[in-house]
Tab-separated table of C-alpha atoms in Angstrom:
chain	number	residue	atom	x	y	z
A	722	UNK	CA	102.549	72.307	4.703
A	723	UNK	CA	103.994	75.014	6.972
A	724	UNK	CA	102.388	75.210	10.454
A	725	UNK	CA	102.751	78.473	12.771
A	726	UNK	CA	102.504	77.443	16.622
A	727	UNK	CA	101.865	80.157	19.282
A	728	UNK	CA	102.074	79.181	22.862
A	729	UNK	CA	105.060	77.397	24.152
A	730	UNK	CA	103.909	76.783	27.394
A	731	UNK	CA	103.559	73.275	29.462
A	732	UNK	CA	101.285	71.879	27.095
A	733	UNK	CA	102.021	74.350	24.045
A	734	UNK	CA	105.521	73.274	23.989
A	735	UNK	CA	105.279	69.779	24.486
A	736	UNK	CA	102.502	69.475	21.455
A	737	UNK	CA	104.841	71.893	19.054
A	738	UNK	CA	107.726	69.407	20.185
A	739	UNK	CA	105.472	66.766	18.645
A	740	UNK	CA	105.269	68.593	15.342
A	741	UNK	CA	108.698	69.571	15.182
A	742	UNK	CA	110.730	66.021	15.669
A	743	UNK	CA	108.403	64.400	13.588
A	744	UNK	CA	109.844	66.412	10.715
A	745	UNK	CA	106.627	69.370	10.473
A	746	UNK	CA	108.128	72.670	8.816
A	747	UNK	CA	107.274	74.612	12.055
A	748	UNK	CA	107.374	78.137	12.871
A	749	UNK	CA	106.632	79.246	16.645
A	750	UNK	CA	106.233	82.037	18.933
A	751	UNK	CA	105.941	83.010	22.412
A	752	UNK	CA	105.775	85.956	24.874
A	753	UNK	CA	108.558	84.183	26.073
A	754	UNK	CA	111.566	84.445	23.490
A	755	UNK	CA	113.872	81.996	25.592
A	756	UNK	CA	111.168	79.253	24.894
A	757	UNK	CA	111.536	80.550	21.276
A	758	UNK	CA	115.185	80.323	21.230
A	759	UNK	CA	114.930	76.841	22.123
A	760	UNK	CA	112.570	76.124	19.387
A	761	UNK	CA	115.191	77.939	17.247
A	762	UNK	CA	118.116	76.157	18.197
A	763	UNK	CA	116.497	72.552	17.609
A	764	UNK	CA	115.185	73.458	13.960
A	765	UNK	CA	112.222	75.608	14.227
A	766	UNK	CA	111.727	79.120	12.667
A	767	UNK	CA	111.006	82.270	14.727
A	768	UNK	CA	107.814	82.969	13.214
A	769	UNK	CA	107.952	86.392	14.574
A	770	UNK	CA	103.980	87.416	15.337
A	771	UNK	CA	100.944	86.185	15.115
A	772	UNK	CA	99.843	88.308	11.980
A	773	UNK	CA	103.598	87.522	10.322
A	774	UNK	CA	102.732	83.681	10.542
A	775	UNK	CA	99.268	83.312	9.481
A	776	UNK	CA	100.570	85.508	6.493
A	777	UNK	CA	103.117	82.770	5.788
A	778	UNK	CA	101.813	79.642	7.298
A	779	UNK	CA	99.224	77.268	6.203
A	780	UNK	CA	97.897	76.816	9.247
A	781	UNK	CA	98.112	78.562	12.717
A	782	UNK	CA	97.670	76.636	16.198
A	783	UNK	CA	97.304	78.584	19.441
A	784	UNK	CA	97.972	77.253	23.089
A	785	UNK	CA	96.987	79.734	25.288
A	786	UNK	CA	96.151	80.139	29.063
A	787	UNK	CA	93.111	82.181	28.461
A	788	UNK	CA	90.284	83.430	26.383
A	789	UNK	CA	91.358	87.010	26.439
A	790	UNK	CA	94.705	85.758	25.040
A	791	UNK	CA	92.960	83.770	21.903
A	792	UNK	CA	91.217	86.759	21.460
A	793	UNK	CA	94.624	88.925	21.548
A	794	UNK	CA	96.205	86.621	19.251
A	795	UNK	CA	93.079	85.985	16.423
A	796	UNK	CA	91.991	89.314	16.530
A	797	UNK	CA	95.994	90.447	15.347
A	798	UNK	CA	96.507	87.601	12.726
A	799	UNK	CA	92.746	87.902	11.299
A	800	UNK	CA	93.604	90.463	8.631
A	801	UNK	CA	96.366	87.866	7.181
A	802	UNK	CA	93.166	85.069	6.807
A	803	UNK	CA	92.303	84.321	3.674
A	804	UNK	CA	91.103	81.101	1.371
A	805	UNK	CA	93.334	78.228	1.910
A	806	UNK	CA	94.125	79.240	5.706
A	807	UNK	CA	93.291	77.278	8.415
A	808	UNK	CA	93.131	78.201	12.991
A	809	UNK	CA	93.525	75.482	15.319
A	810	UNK	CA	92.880	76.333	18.891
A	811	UNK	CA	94.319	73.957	21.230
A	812	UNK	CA	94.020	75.967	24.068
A	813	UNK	CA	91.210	75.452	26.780
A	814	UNK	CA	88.697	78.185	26.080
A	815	UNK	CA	84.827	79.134	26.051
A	816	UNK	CA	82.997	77.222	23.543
A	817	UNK	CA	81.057	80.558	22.797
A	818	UNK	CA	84.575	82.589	22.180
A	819	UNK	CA	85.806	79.742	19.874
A	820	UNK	CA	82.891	80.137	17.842
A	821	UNK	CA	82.920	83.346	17.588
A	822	UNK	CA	86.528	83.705	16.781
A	823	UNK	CA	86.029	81.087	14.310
A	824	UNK	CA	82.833	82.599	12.564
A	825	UNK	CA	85.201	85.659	12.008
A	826	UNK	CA	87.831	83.497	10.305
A	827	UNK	CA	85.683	81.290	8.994
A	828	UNK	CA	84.055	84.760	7.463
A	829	UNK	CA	87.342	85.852	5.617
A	830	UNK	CA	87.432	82.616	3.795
A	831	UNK	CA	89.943	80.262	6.239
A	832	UNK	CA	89.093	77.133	8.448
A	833	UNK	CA	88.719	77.032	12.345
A	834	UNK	CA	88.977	74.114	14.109
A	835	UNK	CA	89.068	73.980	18.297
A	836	UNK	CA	90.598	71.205	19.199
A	837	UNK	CA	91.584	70.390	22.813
A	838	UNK	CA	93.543	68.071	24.672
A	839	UNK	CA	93.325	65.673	27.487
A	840	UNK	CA	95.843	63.408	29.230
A	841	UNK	CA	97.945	65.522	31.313
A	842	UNK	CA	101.238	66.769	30.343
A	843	UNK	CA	103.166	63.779	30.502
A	844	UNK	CA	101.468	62.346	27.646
A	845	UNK	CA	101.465	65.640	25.397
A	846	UNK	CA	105.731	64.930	25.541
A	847	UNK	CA	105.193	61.655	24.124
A	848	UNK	CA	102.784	62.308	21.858
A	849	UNK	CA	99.967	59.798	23.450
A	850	UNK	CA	97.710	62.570	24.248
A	851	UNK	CA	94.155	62.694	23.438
A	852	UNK	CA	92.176	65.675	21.425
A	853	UNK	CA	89.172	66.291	20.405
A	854	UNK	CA	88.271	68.458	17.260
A	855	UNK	CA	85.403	70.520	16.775
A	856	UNK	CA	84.736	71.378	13.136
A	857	UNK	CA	83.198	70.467	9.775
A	858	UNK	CA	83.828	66.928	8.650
A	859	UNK	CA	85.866	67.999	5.627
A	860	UNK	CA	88.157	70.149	7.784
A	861	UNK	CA	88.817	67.646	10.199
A	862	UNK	CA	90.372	65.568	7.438
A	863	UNK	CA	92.383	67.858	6.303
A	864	UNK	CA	93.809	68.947	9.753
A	865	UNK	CA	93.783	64.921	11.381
A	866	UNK	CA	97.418	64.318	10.061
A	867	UNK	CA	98.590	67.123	12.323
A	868	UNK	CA	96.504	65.626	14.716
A	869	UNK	CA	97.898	62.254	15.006
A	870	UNK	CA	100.963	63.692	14.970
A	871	UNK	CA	100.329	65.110	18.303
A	872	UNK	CA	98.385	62.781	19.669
A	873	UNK	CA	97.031	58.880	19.821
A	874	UNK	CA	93.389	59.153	20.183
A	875	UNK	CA	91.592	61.482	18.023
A	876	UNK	CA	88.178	62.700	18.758
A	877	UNK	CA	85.626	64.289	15.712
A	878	UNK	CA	83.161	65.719	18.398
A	879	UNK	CA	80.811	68.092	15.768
A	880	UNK	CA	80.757	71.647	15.019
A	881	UNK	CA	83.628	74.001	15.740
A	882	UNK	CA	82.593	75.217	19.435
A	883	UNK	CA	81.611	71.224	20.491
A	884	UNK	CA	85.166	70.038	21.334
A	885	UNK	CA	85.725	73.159	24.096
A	886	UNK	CA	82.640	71.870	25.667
A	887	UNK	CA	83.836	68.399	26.015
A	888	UNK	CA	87.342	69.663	27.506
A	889	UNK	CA	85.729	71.641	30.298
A	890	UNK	CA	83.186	68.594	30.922
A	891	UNK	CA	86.008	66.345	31.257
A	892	UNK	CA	88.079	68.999	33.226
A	893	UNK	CA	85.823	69.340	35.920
A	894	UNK	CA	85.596	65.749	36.093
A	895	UNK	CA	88.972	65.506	36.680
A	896	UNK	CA	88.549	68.497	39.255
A	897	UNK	CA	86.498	66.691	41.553
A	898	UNK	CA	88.343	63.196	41.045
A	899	UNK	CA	91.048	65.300	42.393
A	900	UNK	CA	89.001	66.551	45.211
A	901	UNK	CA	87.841	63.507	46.141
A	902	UNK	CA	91.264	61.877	45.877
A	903	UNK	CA	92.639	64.129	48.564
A	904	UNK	CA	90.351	63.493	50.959
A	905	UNK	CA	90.158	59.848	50.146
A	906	UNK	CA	93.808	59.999	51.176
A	907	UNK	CA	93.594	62.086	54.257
A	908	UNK	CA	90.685	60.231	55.833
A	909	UNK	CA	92.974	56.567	54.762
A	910	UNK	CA	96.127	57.932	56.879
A	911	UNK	CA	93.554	59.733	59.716
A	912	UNK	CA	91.940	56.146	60.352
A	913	UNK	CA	95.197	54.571	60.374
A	914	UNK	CA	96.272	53.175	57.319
A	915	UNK	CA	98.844	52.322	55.562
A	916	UNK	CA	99.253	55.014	52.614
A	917	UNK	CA	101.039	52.445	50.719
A	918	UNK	CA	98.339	50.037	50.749
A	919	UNK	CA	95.965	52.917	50.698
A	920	UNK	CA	96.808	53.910	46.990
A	921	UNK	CA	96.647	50.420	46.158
A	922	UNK	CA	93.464	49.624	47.435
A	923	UNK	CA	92.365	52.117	45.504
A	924	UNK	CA	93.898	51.715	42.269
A	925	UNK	CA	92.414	47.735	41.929
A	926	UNK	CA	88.871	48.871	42.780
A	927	UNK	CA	85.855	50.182	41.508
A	928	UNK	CA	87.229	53.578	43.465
A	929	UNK	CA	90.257	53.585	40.493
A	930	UNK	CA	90.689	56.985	38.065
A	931	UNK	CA	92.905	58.328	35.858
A	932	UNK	CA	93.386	61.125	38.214
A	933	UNK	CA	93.945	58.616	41.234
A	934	UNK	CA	96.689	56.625	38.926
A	935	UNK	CA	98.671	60.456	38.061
A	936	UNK	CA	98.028	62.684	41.020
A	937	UNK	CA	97.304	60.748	43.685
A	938	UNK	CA	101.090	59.952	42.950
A	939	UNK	CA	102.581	63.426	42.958
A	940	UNK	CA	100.617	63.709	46.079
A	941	UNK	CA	101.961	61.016	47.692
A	942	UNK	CA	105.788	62.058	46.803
A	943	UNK	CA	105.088	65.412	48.110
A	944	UNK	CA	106.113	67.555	45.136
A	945	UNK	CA	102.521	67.895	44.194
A	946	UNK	CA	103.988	68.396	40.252
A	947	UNK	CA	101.470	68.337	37.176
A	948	UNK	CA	102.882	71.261	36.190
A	949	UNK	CA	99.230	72.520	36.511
A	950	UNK	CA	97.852	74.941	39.102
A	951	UNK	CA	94.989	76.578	40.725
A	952	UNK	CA	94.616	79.595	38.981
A	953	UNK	CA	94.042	77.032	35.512
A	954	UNK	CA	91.494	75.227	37.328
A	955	UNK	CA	89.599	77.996	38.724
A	956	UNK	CA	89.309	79.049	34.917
A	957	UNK	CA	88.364	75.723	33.959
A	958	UNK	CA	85.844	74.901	36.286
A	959	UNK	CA	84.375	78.797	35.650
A	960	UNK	CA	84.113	77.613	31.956
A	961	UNK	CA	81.930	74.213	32.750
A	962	UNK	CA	79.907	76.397	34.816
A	963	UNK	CA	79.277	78.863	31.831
A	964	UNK	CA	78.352	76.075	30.143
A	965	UNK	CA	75.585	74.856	32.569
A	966	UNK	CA	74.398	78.687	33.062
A	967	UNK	CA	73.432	78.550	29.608
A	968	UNK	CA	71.962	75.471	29.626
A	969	UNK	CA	69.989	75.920	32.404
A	970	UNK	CA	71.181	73.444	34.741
A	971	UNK	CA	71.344	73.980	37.804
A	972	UNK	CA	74.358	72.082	39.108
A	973	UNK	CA	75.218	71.195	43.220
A	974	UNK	CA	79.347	69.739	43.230
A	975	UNK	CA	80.355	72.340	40.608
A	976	UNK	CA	79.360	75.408	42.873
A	977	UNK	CA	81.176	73.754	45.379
A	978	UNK	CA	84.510	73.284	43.503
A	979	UNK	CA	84.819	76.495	42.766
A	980	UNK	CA	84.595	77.472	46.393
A	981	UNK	CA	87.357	74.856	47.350
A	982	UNK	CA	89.407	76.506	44.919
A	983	UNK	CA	88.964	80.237	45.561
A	984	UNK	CA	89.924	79.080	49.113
A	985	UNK	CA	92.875	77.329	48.147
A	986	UNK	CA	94.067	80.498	46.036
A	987	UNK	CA	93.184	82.527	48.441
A	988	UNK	CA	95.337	80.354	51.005
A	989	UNK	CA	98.216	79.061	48.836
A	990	UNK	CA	98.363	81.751	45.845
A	991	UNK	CA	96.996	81.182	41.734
A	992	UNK	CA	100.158	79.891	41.109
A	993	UNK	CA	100.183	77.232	44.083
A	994	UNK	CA	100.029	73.300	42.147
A	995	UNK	CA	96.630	72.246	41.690
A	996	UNK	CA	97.006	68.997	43.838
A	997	UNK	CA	98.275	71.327	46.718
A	998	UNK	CA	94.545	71.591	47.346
A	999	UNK	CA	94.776	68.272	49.414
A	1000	UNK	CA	97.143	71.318	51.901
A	1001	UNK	CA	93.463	72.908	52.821
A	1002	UNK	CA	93.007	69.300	54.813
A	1003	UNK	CA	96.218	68.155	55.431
A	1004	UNK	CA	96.474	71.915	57.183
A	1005	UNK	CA	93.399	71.509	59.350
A	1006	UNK	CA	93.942	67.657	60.248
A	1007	UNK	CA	98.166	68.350	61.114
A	1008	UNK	CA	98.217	65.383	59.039
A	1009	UNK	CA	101.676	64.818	56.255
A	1010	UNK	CA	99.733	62.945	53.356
A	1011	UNK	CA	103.187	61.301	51.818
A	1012	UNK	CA	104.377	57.993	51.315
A	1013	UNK	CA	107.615	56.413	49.969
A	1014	UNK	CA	108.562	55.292	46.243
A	1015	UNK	CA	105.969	57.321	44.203
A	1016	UNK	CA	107.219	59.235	41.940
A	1017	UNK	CA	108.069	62.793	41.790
A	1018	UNK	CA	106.594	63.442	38.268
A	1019	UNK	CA	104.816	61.956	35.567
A	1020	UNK	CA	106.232	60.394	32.898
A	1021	UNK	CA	104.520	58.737	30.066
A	1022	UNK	CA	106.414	55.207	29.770
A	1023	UNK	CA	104.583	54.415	26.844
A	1024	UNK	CA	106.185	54.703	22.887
A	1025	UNK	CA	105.346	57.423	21.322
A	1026	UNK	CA	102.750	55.254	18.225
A	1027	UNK	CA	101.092	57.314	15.561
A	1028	UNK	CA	97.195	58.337	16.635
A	1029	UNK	CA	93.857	57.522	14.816
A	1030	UNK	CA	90.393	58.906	14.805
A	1031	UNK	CA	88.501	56.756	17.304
A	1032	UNK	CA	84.922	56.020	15.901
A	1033	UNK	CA	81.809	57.017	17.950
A	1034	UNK	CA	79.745	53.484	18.422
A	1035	UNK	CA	76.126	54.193	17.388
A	1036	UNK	CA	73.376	51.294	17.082
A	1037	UNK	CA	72.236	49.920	14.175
C-alpha cells in the first residue's frame, strides 16, 4: 500500500513519522518544502501535490490547520479519486465540511474516513496517540492498520462526520480544564501556597486531569510549550460551538471560552502558546505562576506498542 501524507506540521509530522519508521511506503507534502526535505532525506518520497499523490497513492491523509485548507487540498486532488482510493482527514475540522468533502469523494467512487486525534503532541511522536474514525464499518477495517500504526487506542465512532464531533467535544473539554487549571494555580500561589505542593495536591485528587498532568507542567516551568496556541483553540472551540448551534443547545462556559480567548489573542497575539492564557491573570494579580523541576516540554516516556480498536461497552 502506498500512502500520500499532506501536512507536516506539529501533529502532521509527528503522525507521518509514525508511518514512515514503521516501514509505510510514504509519500508527503507540505507548503513547507524544508519539512519535505526532511521527509526526503530519511526515506520518504516528495509526493509533489495533492492531485499528483492521490493519482499515485492508495490512500491520501491530510493534517491541516483549517477547514478552508481541507477544502484547498480535496477540492485539487478530487479529480484523481476513483474506485479503490481512499481520504483520511486527520486534521481538526467541521463535522459538516468532512461530510461534505467526503460525500464528494465518496461520489467518484473512493473512501473517506475523518479520523482525529487526541493526546497532545508528545504522544503523536511516540505513536501512543489516540484517534477516532468516522466511517463505514468496512472502511474502518481496511484503514485500522494505518491506524494502529499511528496510534494505541483506536476509536470506531460511526459515520464519516461523527469522529470531528467527538474531537471538538473533547477539545473544548480540554479548553476549559486548561482554564480552570490556570486559575486553580494562581488563586494556590495568591493564598500562599506552595506551588510545589500545589500541583501535587492536585494531581492525587478528585481535582486530577489529563490537562492538569501535561500543562499544568509547562506552566509551571514557564515555557508554556504544547506546541499549541491560541489561534488553534479559538478555531476549536468555534467548531464545538457550531456544533451546539445546530443542535440547539444553548450552552453557558463555551460562550465564555471563547471570550477568554479572543482576549488573550487580542492581548498576547494568535500565535501566543495556548497555556499563556494563565498571562491574562498572572498580568492582573503581578503574580509569577512558576515553580522548580517541571519540565520544559512533554515527552511521552512510554514505548511506542502497536494500537487496537477499543470496544464500546454496551449492556446486554
Amino acid at each position: 500500500m502506498r500512502v500520500g501524507f499532506i501536512g507536516l506540521g506539529n501533529i502532521g509530522g509527528k503522525l507521518a513519522g509514525c508511518l514512515l519508521r514503521n516501514g509505510i511506503d510514504l509519500s508527503v507534502h507540505d507548503l513547507d518544502s524544508n519539512r519535505v526535505g526532511v521527509f526526503v532525506a530519511r526515506g520518504a518520497q516528495a509526493g509533489g501535490c495533492p492531485a499528483a499523490m492521490m493519482r499515485v497513492c492508495d490512500v491520501v491523509i491530510t493534517c491541516l490547520p483549517s477547514p478552508v485548507a481541507s477544502d484547498a487540498v480535496v477540492s485539487a486532488m478530487l479529480d484523481e479519486v476513483v474506485a479503490g482510493k481512499t481520504w483520511m482527514e486527520m486534521s481538526t475540522t467541521d463535522e459538516a465540511e468532512v461530510r461534505r468533502l467526503g460525500d464528494a469523494v465518496q461520489a467518484r467512487g473512493g473512501a473517506a474516513v475523518d479520523c482525529p486525534v487526541s493526546g497532545g503532541c508528545h504522544r503523536a511522536d511516540s505513536g501512543n496517540i489516540s484517534i477516532f474514525a468516522g466511517c463505514d464499518r468496512a472502511t474502518f477495517e481496511q484503514v485500522l492498520p494505518l491506524l494502529t500504526t499511528m496510534g494505541r487506542r483506536v476509536l470506531h465512532t460511526g459515520e464519516l462526520g461523527s469522529a470531528s464531533i467527538l474531537k471538538v467535544v473533547t477539545n473544548y473539554l480540554a479548553t476549559a480544564n486548561l482554564v480552570s487549571c490556570a486559575e486553580a494555580l494562581v488563586v494556590s500561589r495568591a493564598a500562599g501556597m506552595d506551588l510545589n505542593v500545589a500541583y501535587e495536591a492536585i494531581r492525587i485528587s478528585s481535582g486530577n486531569s489529563f490537562v492538569h498532568e501535561t500543562e499544568s507542567q509547562v506552566i509551571l516551568n514557564g515555557s508554556r510549550d504544547i506546541s499549541f496556541t491560541m489561534d488553534l483553540v479559538a478555531k476549536d472551540i468555534g467548531l464545538f460551538q457550531q456544533v451546539a448551534d445546530r443542535a440547539g443547545v444553548p450552552l453557558d462556559i463555551n460562550p465564555r471560552l471563547i471570550e477568554i480567548f479572543a482576549d488573550g489573542i487580542g492581548r498576547f497575539g494568535p500565535r501566543e502558546l495556548s497555556p499563556n492564557i494563565i498571562r491574562r491573570l498572572e498580568e492582573v494579580t503581578g503574580l509569577d505562576i512558576r515553580a522548580p523541576g517541571f519540565p520544559s516540554e512533554m515527552v511521552d516516556d512510554e514505548p511506542e506498542e502497536p494500537g487496537a480498536e477499543v470496544v464500546v461497552k454496551r449492556g446486554a
